Amino acid sequence: MEKWKDVKKVVLAYSGGLDTSIILKWLQTELGAEVITFTADLGQGEELEPARRKAEMLGAKQIFMEDLREEFVRDFVFPMFRANAVYEGVYLLGTSIARPLISKHLIEIAKKTGADAIAHGATGKGNDQVRFELSAYALNPDIKIIAPWRDWNFKSRTELLDFAQKHQIPVTKDKQGEAPFSVDANLLHSSSEGKVLEDPSLPAPEYVHLRTVSPENAPDKPTIITIGFKKGDAVSINGKQMSPATLLTELNKYGHDNGIGRVDLVENRFVGMKSRGVYETPGGTILLAAHRAIESITLDRGAAHLKDELMPRYAELIYNGFWFSPERKMLQAAIDLSQENVEGEVKLKLYKGNVIIQGRKSDKSLYSSSLVTFEDDHGAYNQKDAAGFIKLNALRLRTLAARDRK
Amino acid sequence: MEKWKDVKKVVLAYSGGLDTSIILKWLQTELGAEVITFTADLGQGEELEPARRKAEMLGAKQIFMEDLREEFVRDFVFPMFRANAVYEGVYLLGTSIARPLISKHLIEIAKKTGADAIAHGATGKGNDQVRFELSAYALNPDIKIIAPWRDWNFKSRTELLDFAQKHQIPVTKDKQGEAPFSVDANLLHSSSEGKVLEDPSLPAPEYVHLRTVSPENAPDKPTIITIGFKKGDAVSINGKQMSPATLLTELNKYGHDNGIGRVDLVENRFVGMKSRGVYETPGGTILLAAHRAIESITLDRGAAHLKDELMPRYAELIYNGFWFSPERKMLQAAIDLSQENVEGEVKLKLYKGNVIIQGRKSDKSLYSSSLVTFEDDHGAYNQKDAAGFIKLNALRLRTLAARDRK
Amino acid sequence: MEKWKDVKKVVLAYSGGLDTSIILKWLQTELGAEVITFTADLGQGEELEPARRKAEMLGAKQIFMEDLREEFVRDFVFPMFRANAVYEGVYLLGTSIARPLISKHLIEIAKKTGADAIAHGATGKGNDQVRFELSAYALNPDIKIIAPWRDWNFKSRTELLDFAQKHQIPVTKDKQGEAPFSVDANLLHSSSEGKVLEDPSLPAPEYVHLRTVSPENAPDKPTIITIGFKKGDAVSINGKQMSPATLLTELNKYGHDNGIGRVDLVENRFVGMKSRGVYETPGGTILLAAHRAIESITLDRGAAHLKDELMPRYAELIYNGFWFSPERKMLQAAIDLSQENVEGEVKLKLYKGNVIIQGRKSDKSLYSSSLVTFEDDHGAYNQKDAAGFIKLNALRLRTLAARDRK
Amino acid sequence: MEKWKDVKKVVLAYSGGLDTSIILKWLQTELGAEVITFTADLGQGEELEPARRKAEMLGAKQIFMEDLREEFVRDFVFPMFRANAVYEGVYLLGTSIARPLISKHLIEIAKKTGADAIAHGATGKGNDQVRFELSAYALNPDIKIIAPWRDWNFKSRTELLDFAQKHQIPVTKDKQGEAPFSVDANLLHSSSEGKVLEDPSLPAPEYVHLRTVSPENAPDKPTIITIGFKKGDAVSINGKQMSPATLLTELNKYGHDNGIGRVDLVENRFVGMKSRGVYETPGGTILLAAHRAIESITLDRGAAHLKDELMPRYAELIYNGFWFSPERKMLQAAIDLSQENVEGEVKLKLYKGNVIIQGRKSDKSLYSSSLVTFEDDHGAYNQKDAAGFIKLNALRLRTLAARDRK
């Protein structure tokens, strides 16, 4: 391919699935390039070893495999949850937040192996191509990025399958027909899009859901858990300290069993169109509620409101792929500073899709029952101060009303 | 009382309850002022006639009673829901939004009757005094505002009850002891605060809840409803057109029965302290989910994201009592402009506390399955455009990376 | 040209200069399309008739010429100045704001004449291509847009000139060599970029400036003028009512003569790189200062601060070409609402680059000397109110300090 | 005075002037408290020794004097200038930024001396009382704060002077009449308010100005200077390294001599009214222009625009007295992060009120003439990328236009 004729060595983000297997072959045949594969365990719930065997079989020159679950949760998911980030009111950014991590490793492997290019299997219509590539460019401005879905000449699924057959790429039975929807998954969430989900006026079939039982099928008895926080991050469940990935895995189980974290949405992609997705974020949904609850007693109003105002922009940056941008880092610096004293425990009731706050407590609590009480507060608060407070807050409004009356 | 010695006629926001009954008497005895009462039906769920009789008995010179439910929902609740307003991530502003409406009527009645002052029963520790007074001042800069809770000398509940007894103010049995918590209610929500709720580490007792059954006690079978929208406002349920207040009343029933809309929170008051509340917003919770869903297919991304960024500020303004401020009106103008084409229908499943989107459709939909499809899109979208899009978005990040590498 | 093979009729934004003349010919020869030219008077300071003759000579099928100065100032410049829009702290958006107007007319003419495409002479590196095209697409989603600078195969200025010569396109002597910098001009401003200006460490040569004398060469005696405002727009100078374009023309003279409105900047383009420009906005610079001054006495603080917070986003939208986007319109609705009472007069001293406020007055003034006076204010303001105001504003900070001390 | 009856020892912010001298005496006579004075050199341009002698004479128990100029510029002024902070478009916050520093020292001295209260001489109408007190409360939640202007019973200037006479407080001749305006000054600026300035329709008399010659009286010959930056802070003038306060002092001279930094404004006070002021910030005005210029080549667009959007809020926080609030610190963290590479040199021409950028250069420059050039860029930028960039940015607008056409 003329365009990539100088490329000698490519690091491919390889899942072991049909599409990236075709890409692995295509890069060799079409570009004549050496291919190095990188397969990461992000908690997508698949074993990695089959991917290794397949990569070997398909001619990969070097194979990198890594368990990134702890790095993923510690350095990407948790910082994002400090911000209470939600995109367009509902989406917890489960796919968006994984992409920069993969790019980081692709770039590192490229450096280590002297590769001049990286490649990914994201299509030209989605957000993921943007996230992969912006992240990669931000880490290595000279890297070449190959997105075969944008470049190759396959015109139909049939042509793709023909190519696969021709190059002895194994095609599992269920892939020979069309998958009924497309899936992305990691430790934070799974997303399902396309095909049977393309009509937003129809509900998602139950079988689309991968990470949760339905609220209807969840147990009739609530589950009570307590999450402990330190510096804004969850550190324990029911008093037991856990590593970030262990903790999120555990929360995912609680969420799964109690039908928590399903979202059916239509979102606005960065590339300009609307798309419909069904997302499941069982543990994340619990975590968000718990984090807001611990913040509610440990965060000052000024910090809390500033966070709320900055959040939509922060979420948009992550959604659009700007994790490694200066502006995301600036916002992160502000957010992280606010989390210093966000610690304590939140008790939650999980019940058929609901995450219900049962209590929060903290040594760093700013809640003062002596200030707020309807009872005698022994002078903690002077109600007469309120008169002056209101008078001065009203002054400009009164001046305005007097003017406008004229 | 020296401070109010010039006051001759006061319009009192009168609920008929013990506290405002004491105020009604106190204004007469302490200030020597004529008192006019105003009692409004905001959907709080109490009959108004007993209040009339009580006001008469306690010496009110004129009695105004009005059913404001339609005005409340049409001119206050619905405009606020166009903004998807949520305070501190969870509170739907059910109390906040009612206060400016009451002030508006107090000021109108003051004008009509030649009264020089208004009075309200809000305490000096809460937000409501601020909301009442900022609204009143914004509508009449010269109005005098009497907040007896800040001014009188009663030092304990006992002294208050003595005053009541002395002036033959009826005290119902349950008021002789202390109420176990304090309630505010209207068509949008009920809030419970204080006393048994003052310890935020403990769950709210079930009996605190007034507007909803618990998710646990809600039916095992989901309810499906369809809400129709026009210009951003809900106009129908299951195809049946309804007035704003009728519609919200209806949604409240659905919410009540299905355990929807409970929130247990610690919030930051404008007057500076944190308080803990249990709020129930059954219909509003359904409405918010439905409105976001219909916006998701009818609102352009630019408009949607701008709304999301402005929302926290807008919600804060309402919470703090600035409904009649120029900046709230400016934000409203922006928001309302965006709602022109927010119309269509949203189907929802209500189930044990959950509001689950089942589908959305609109003649004004911006969702295009031909754009987003994984299938052949017949040229609706050229995947190659994405390469240029990414390249230019990446340019500044690459320049930065090249600089920082040096 | 394969890409545009279906194009039959193109409306070209035609300036009469060498570049768009080459495009006029190229569209005919390369695409075989009929070309309609559109030349607008935006106050760029050139006669239009020569452009007509040239267009005729070069084979234009239809020629549209229009004086858009009033529309430009009334519907584009003035709404923008209501926002006090400044990009990156210094740029008054003089070029940015003209582009959507031109696109609007191109689209209208395309409709009128049945053309299926429009064309412009902006290069592929600049912002103007983006502004032209986003505006055009927002007004007609099906329009085809030809940007020859991105498409043609000329590889050097020599090749371009060869093409010109071959097609008997007149090339003025000074164009045979390279122009020392590139210019855009309209009634609001002129901008100079490129070539001699490419090194941002060097000052701009004096001859680059087109619209202003230097402060050094401006008169030693100040000029005093008074600008009258109504609903946020300037309507008079020295008491004389003027149409928008007449007024801006007049202000430009004042600015020119007094060395006002020069800016030498490095800006961030939407397409991703930094560029250096020398801009002159003589009248606009005066107008901005005057508008802020009249707002300072007629705008409430809440409105003023909200405007200041929204402004950078608003300016960015205009800079990036999103004039016709829903979010720009939303912001405009908010801004326009605030301007209802922005009226009165501002007196200014113009002196060697300075615009110095000499006074402002308004029947709608919110300034009250009786409130602010150090003298006895006769009870307009009760200083004791400040104590309560501060106490409650401090409450959260004190709570925080008490917590952090622990 | 009943209200302060428990106060035993007060630290007074003492200027040595008539007002704080009266306060010094009043605190002793009225409260029976020991008074400790604190007088700081913030660059207000007055000698401190006379204040010491006066304090001794008037019975101060302890006298603290300190030169805070370096701390002021390093820890308050410079961090603020990193943000390009401007309040309401014109005010460089010269008074606002000094108040938290004074409070910090008052609180430190109170701790050291075991004082239970602090006192200041700000009136009940202004912003300074708020700034002093919010800062003090944020540093010591239990401190008592005495603001005699809000508390004492003097009803007129005559009564004040009688008190002074009675207590043998020296009153200079010019103070016996009324000062024609009120002044605050420090190393960053001087402000003049009140009396002759109370009518905003009239220009300020020339004699009001204290820190600058008028542009008219400035030299006819421009002065050229070069300011060097490191991590966003100015570190040198004309290549000579200087400490923060030395540098600002030096810039003040340049500004003074060239008529730079005068502002005549009407501003919105936090306490609710508008006030008119004449401010002079000679060095700060130069510094702001220079800082923006060095940022223009060293700051990425994303960082720069985020800073511009956050700035109005940041400036408002400082103006309102929230320097020690969590939200100001959060914004500062974001801003400071952005300044890491803001270094290099800016050359400026100072001429009769103008600060004219002559050039900027930096080893960390992000400006690339090879990217931006109109000449052949040897492939640094592919113009064809712009087509895809525009197409995807336009997609949502086209979808919208197609919908709205229906």
mmCIF file with all atom_site columns, C-alpha atoms in Angstrom, chain A residues 182-255:
data_model
loop_
_atom_site.group_PDB
_atom_site.id
_atom_site.type_symbol
_atom_site.label_atom_id
_atom_site.label_alt_id
_atom_site.label_comp_id
_atom_site.label_asym_id
_atom_site.label_entity_id
_atom_site.label_seq_id
_atom_site.pdbx_PDB_ins_code
_atom_site.Cartn_x
_atom_site.Cartn_y
_atom_site.Cartn_z
_atom_site.occupancy
_atom_site.B_iso_or_equiv
_atom_site.pdbx_formal_charge
_atom_site.auth_seq_id
_atom_site.auth_comp_id
_atom_site.auth_asym_id
_atom_site.auth_atom_id
_atom_site.pdbx_PDB_model_num
ATOM 1  C CA . SER A 1 182 ? -20.891 -5.462  18.675 1.00 0.00 ? 182 SER A CA 1
ATOM 2  C CA . VAL A 1 183 ? -19.244 -5.615  22.079 1.00 0.00 ? 183 VAL A CA 1
ATOM 3  C CA . ASP A 1 184 ? -16.445 -3.897  23.933 1.00 0.00 ? 184 ASP A CA 1
ATOM 4  C CA . ALA A 1 185 ? -15.592 -4.940  27.442 1.00 0.00 ? 185 ALA A CA 1
ATOM 5  C CA . ASN A 1 186 ? -13.128 -4.273  30.219 1.00 0.00 ? 186 ASN A CA 1
ATOM 6  C CA . LEU A 1 187 ? -13.044 -4.301  33.974 1.00 0.00 ? 187 LEU A CA 1
ATOM 7  C CA . LEU A 1 188 ? -15.147 -1.165  34.189 1.00 0.00 ? 188 LEU A CA 1
ATOM 8  C CA . HIS A 1 189 ? -17.890 -1.953  31.756 1.00 0.00 ? 189 HIS A CA 1
ATOM 9  C CA . SER A 1 190 ? -19.204 -3.674  28.709 1.00 0.00 ? 190 SER A CA 1
ATOM 10 C CA . SER A 1 191 ? -20.847 -1.883  25.829 1.00 0.00 ? 191 SER A CA 1
ATOM 11 C CA . SER A 1 192 ? -23.088 -3.291  23.143 1.00 0.00 ? 192 SER A CA 1
ATOM 12 C CA . GLU A 1 193 ? -23.869 -1.462  19.941 1.00 0.00 ? 193 GLU A CA 1
ATOM 13 C CA . GLY A 1 194 ? -25.119 -1.899  16.426 1.00 0.00 ? 194 GLY A CA 1
ATOM 14 C CA . LYS A 1 195 ? -27.352 -4.282  14.530 1.00 0.00 ? 195 LYS A CA 1
ATOM 15 C CA . VAL A 1 196 ? -30.267 -5.320  16.763 1.00 0.00 ? 196 VAL A CA 1
ATOM 16 C CA . LEU A 1 197 ? -29.722 -2.166  18.765 1.00 0.00 ? 197 LEU A CA 1
ATOM 17 C CA . GLU A 1 198 ? -29.834 0.249   15.863 1.00 0.00 ? 198 GLU A CA 1
ATOM 18 C CA . ASP A 1 199 ? -33.453 1.247   16.322 1.00 0.00 ? 199 ASP A CA 1
ATOM 19 C CA . PRO A 1 200 ? -33.577 3.481   19.408 1.00 0.00 ? 200 PRO A CA 1
ATOM 20 C CA . SER A 1 201 ? -37.329 3.205   19.680 1.00 0.00 ? 201 SER A CA 1
ATOM 21 C CA . LEU A 1 202 ? -37.096 -0.458  20.627 1.00 0.00 ? 202 LEU A CA 1
ATOM 22 C CA . PRO A 1 203 ? -35.916 -1.850  23.938 1.00 0.00 ? 203 PRO A CA 1
ATOM 23 C CA . ALA A 1 204 ? -32.707 -3.861  24.036 1.00 0.00 ? 204 ALA A CA 1
ATOM 24 C CA . PRO A 1 205 ? -33.260 -7.618  24.078 1.00 0.00 ? 205 PRO A CA 1
ATOM 25 C CA . GLU A 1 206 ? -32.339 -9.163  27.396 1.00 0.00 ? 206 GLU A CA 1
ATOM 26 C CA . TYR A 1 207 ? -29.624 -11.314 25.779 1.00 0.00 ? 207 TYR A CA 1
ATOM 27 C CA . VAL A 1 208 ? -27.636 -8.206  24.900 1.00 0.00 ? 208 VAL A CA 1
ATOM 28 C CA . HIS A 1 209 ? -26.671 -7.802  28.544 1.00 0.00 ? 209 HIS A CA 1
ATOM 29 C CA . LEU A 1 210 ? -23.405 -9.418  29.541 1.00 0.00 ? 210 LEU A CA 1
ATOM 30 C CA . ARG A 1 211 ? -22.437 -8.105  32.913 1.00 0.00 ? 211 ARG A CA 1
ATOM 31 C CA . THR A 1 212 ? -25.631 -7.901  34.916 1.00 0.00 ? 212 THR A CA 1
ATOM 32 C CA . VAL A 1 213 ? -28.738 -9.826  35.660 1.00 0.00 ? 213 VAL A CA 1
ATOM 33 C CA . SER A 1 214 ? -31.846 -7.772  35.080 1.00 0.00 ? 214 SER A CA 1
ATOM 34 C CA . PRO A 1 215 ? -33.333 -5.946  38.061 1.00 0.00 ? 215 PRO A CA 1
ATOM 35 C CA . GLU A 1 216 ? -36.279 -8.299  37.725 1.00 0.00 ? 216 GLU A CA 1
ATOM 36 C CA . ASN A 1 217 ? -34.057 -11.339 38.076 1.00 0.00 ? 217 ASN A CA 1
ATOM 37 C CA . ALA A 1 218 ? -31.997 -9.933  40.913 1.00 0.00 ? 218 ALA A CA 1
ATOM 38 C CA . PRO A 1 219 ? -32.548 -11.323 44.410 1.00 0.00 ? 219 PRO A CA 1
ATOM 39 C CA . ASP A 1 220 ? -35.558 -10.213 46.402 1.00 0.00 ? 220 ASP A CA 1
ATOM 40 C CA . LYS A 1 221 ? -33.339 -9.553  49.365 1.00 0.00 ? 221 LYS A CA 1
ATOM 41 C CA . PRO A 1 222 ? -31.096 -6.473  49.445 1.00 0.00 ? 222 PRO A CA 1
ATOM 42 C CA . THR A 1 223 ? -27.361 -6.698  49.933 1.00 0.00 ? 223 THR A CA 1
ATOM 43 C CA . ILE A 1 224 ? -25.665 -4.255  52.277 1.00 0.00 ? 224 ILE A CA 1
ATOM 44 C CA . ILE A 1 225 ? -22.059 -3.285  51.688 1.00 0.00 ? 225 ILE A CA 1
ATOM 45 C CA . THR A 1 226 ? -19.678 -0.707  53.066 1.00 0.00 ? 226 THR A CA 1
ATOM 46 C CA . ILE A 1 227 ? -17.053 0.959   50.894 1.00 0.00 ? 227 ILE A CA 1
ATOM 47 C CA . GLY A 1 228 ? -14.082 2.676   52.460 1.00 0.00 ? 228 GLY A CA 1
ATOM 48 C CA . PHE A 1 229 ? -12.367 5.660   50.820 1.00 0.00 ? 229 PHE A CA 1
ATOM 49 C CA . LYS A 1 230 ? -8.975  7.286   51.153 1.00 0.00 ? 230 LYS A CA 1
ATOM 50 C CA . LYS A 1 231 ? -7.981  10.425  49.181 1.00 0.00 ? 231 LYS A CA 1
ATOM 51 C CA . GLY A 1 232 ? -11.033 10.029  47.009 1.00 0.00 ? 232 GLY A CA 1
ATOM 52 C CA . ASP A 1 233 ? -10.328 6.441   45.999 1.00 0.00 ? 233 ASP A CA 1
ATOM 53 C CA . ALA A 1 234 ? -12.130 3.335   47.160 1.00 0.00 ? 234 ALA A CA 1
ATOM 54 C CA . VAL A 1 235 ? -9.780  1.212   49.247 1.00 0.00 ? 235 VAL A CA 1
ATOM 55 C CA . SER A 1 236 ? -11.922 -1.344  51.006 1.00 0.00 ? 236 SER A CA 1
ATOM 56 C CA . ILE A 1 237 ? -15.171 -3.282  50.912 1.00 0.00 ? 237 ILE A CA 1
ATOM 57 C CA . ASN A 1 238 ? -16.759 -4.267  54.182 1.00 0.00 ? 238 ASN A CA 1
ATOM 58 C CA . GLY A 1 239 ? -13.612 -3.252  55.975 1.00 0.00 ? 239 GLY A CA 1
ATOM 59 C CA . LYS A 1 240 ? -11.322 -5.402  53.853 1.00 0.00 ? 240 LYS A CA 1
ATOM 60 C CA . GLN A 1 241 ? -8.525  -3.514  52.107 1.00 0.00 ? 241 GLN A CA 1
ATOM 61 C CA . MET A 1 242 ? -8.171  -4.368  48.429 1.00 0.00 ? 242 MET A CA 1
ATOM 62 C CA . SER A 1 243 ? -6.058  -3.330  45.480 1.00 0.00 ? 243 SER A CA 1
ATOM 63 C CA . PRO A 1 244 ? -7.877  -1.150  42.931 1.00 0.00 ? 244 PRO A CA 1
ATOM 64 C CA . ALA A 1 245 ? -8.548  -3.924  40.410 1.00 0.00 ? 245 ALA A CA 1
ATOM 65 C CA . THR A 1 246 ? -9.536  -6.417  43.073 1.00 0.00 ? 246 THR A CA 1
ATOM 66 C CA . LEU A 1 247 ? -11.941 -3.928  44.540 1.00 0.00 ? 247 LEU A CA 1
ATOM 67 C CA . LEU A 1 248 ? -13.560 -3.105  41.230 1.00 0.00 ? 248 LEU A CA 1
ATOM 68 C CA . THR A 1 249 ? -13.833 -6.793  40.383 1.00 0.00 ? 249 THR A CA 1
ATOM 69 C CA . GLU A 1 250 ? -15.585 -7.323  43.679 1.00 0.00 ? 250 GLU A CA 1
ATOM 70 C CA . LEU A 1 251 ? -17.936 -4.404  43.113 1.00 0.00 ? 251 LEU A CA 1
ATOM 71 C CA . ASN A 1 252 ? -18.706 -5.784  39.675 1.00 0.00 ? 252 ASN A CA 1
ATOM 72 C CA . LYS A 1 253 ? -19.917 -8.984  41.287 1.00 0.00 ? 253 LYS A CA 1
ATOM 73 C CA . TYR A 1 254 ? -22.163 -7.095  43.672 1.00 0.00 ? 254 TYR A CA 1
ATOM 74 C CA . GLY A 1 255 ? -23.467 -5.015  40.799 1.00 0.00 ? 255 GLY A CA 1
#
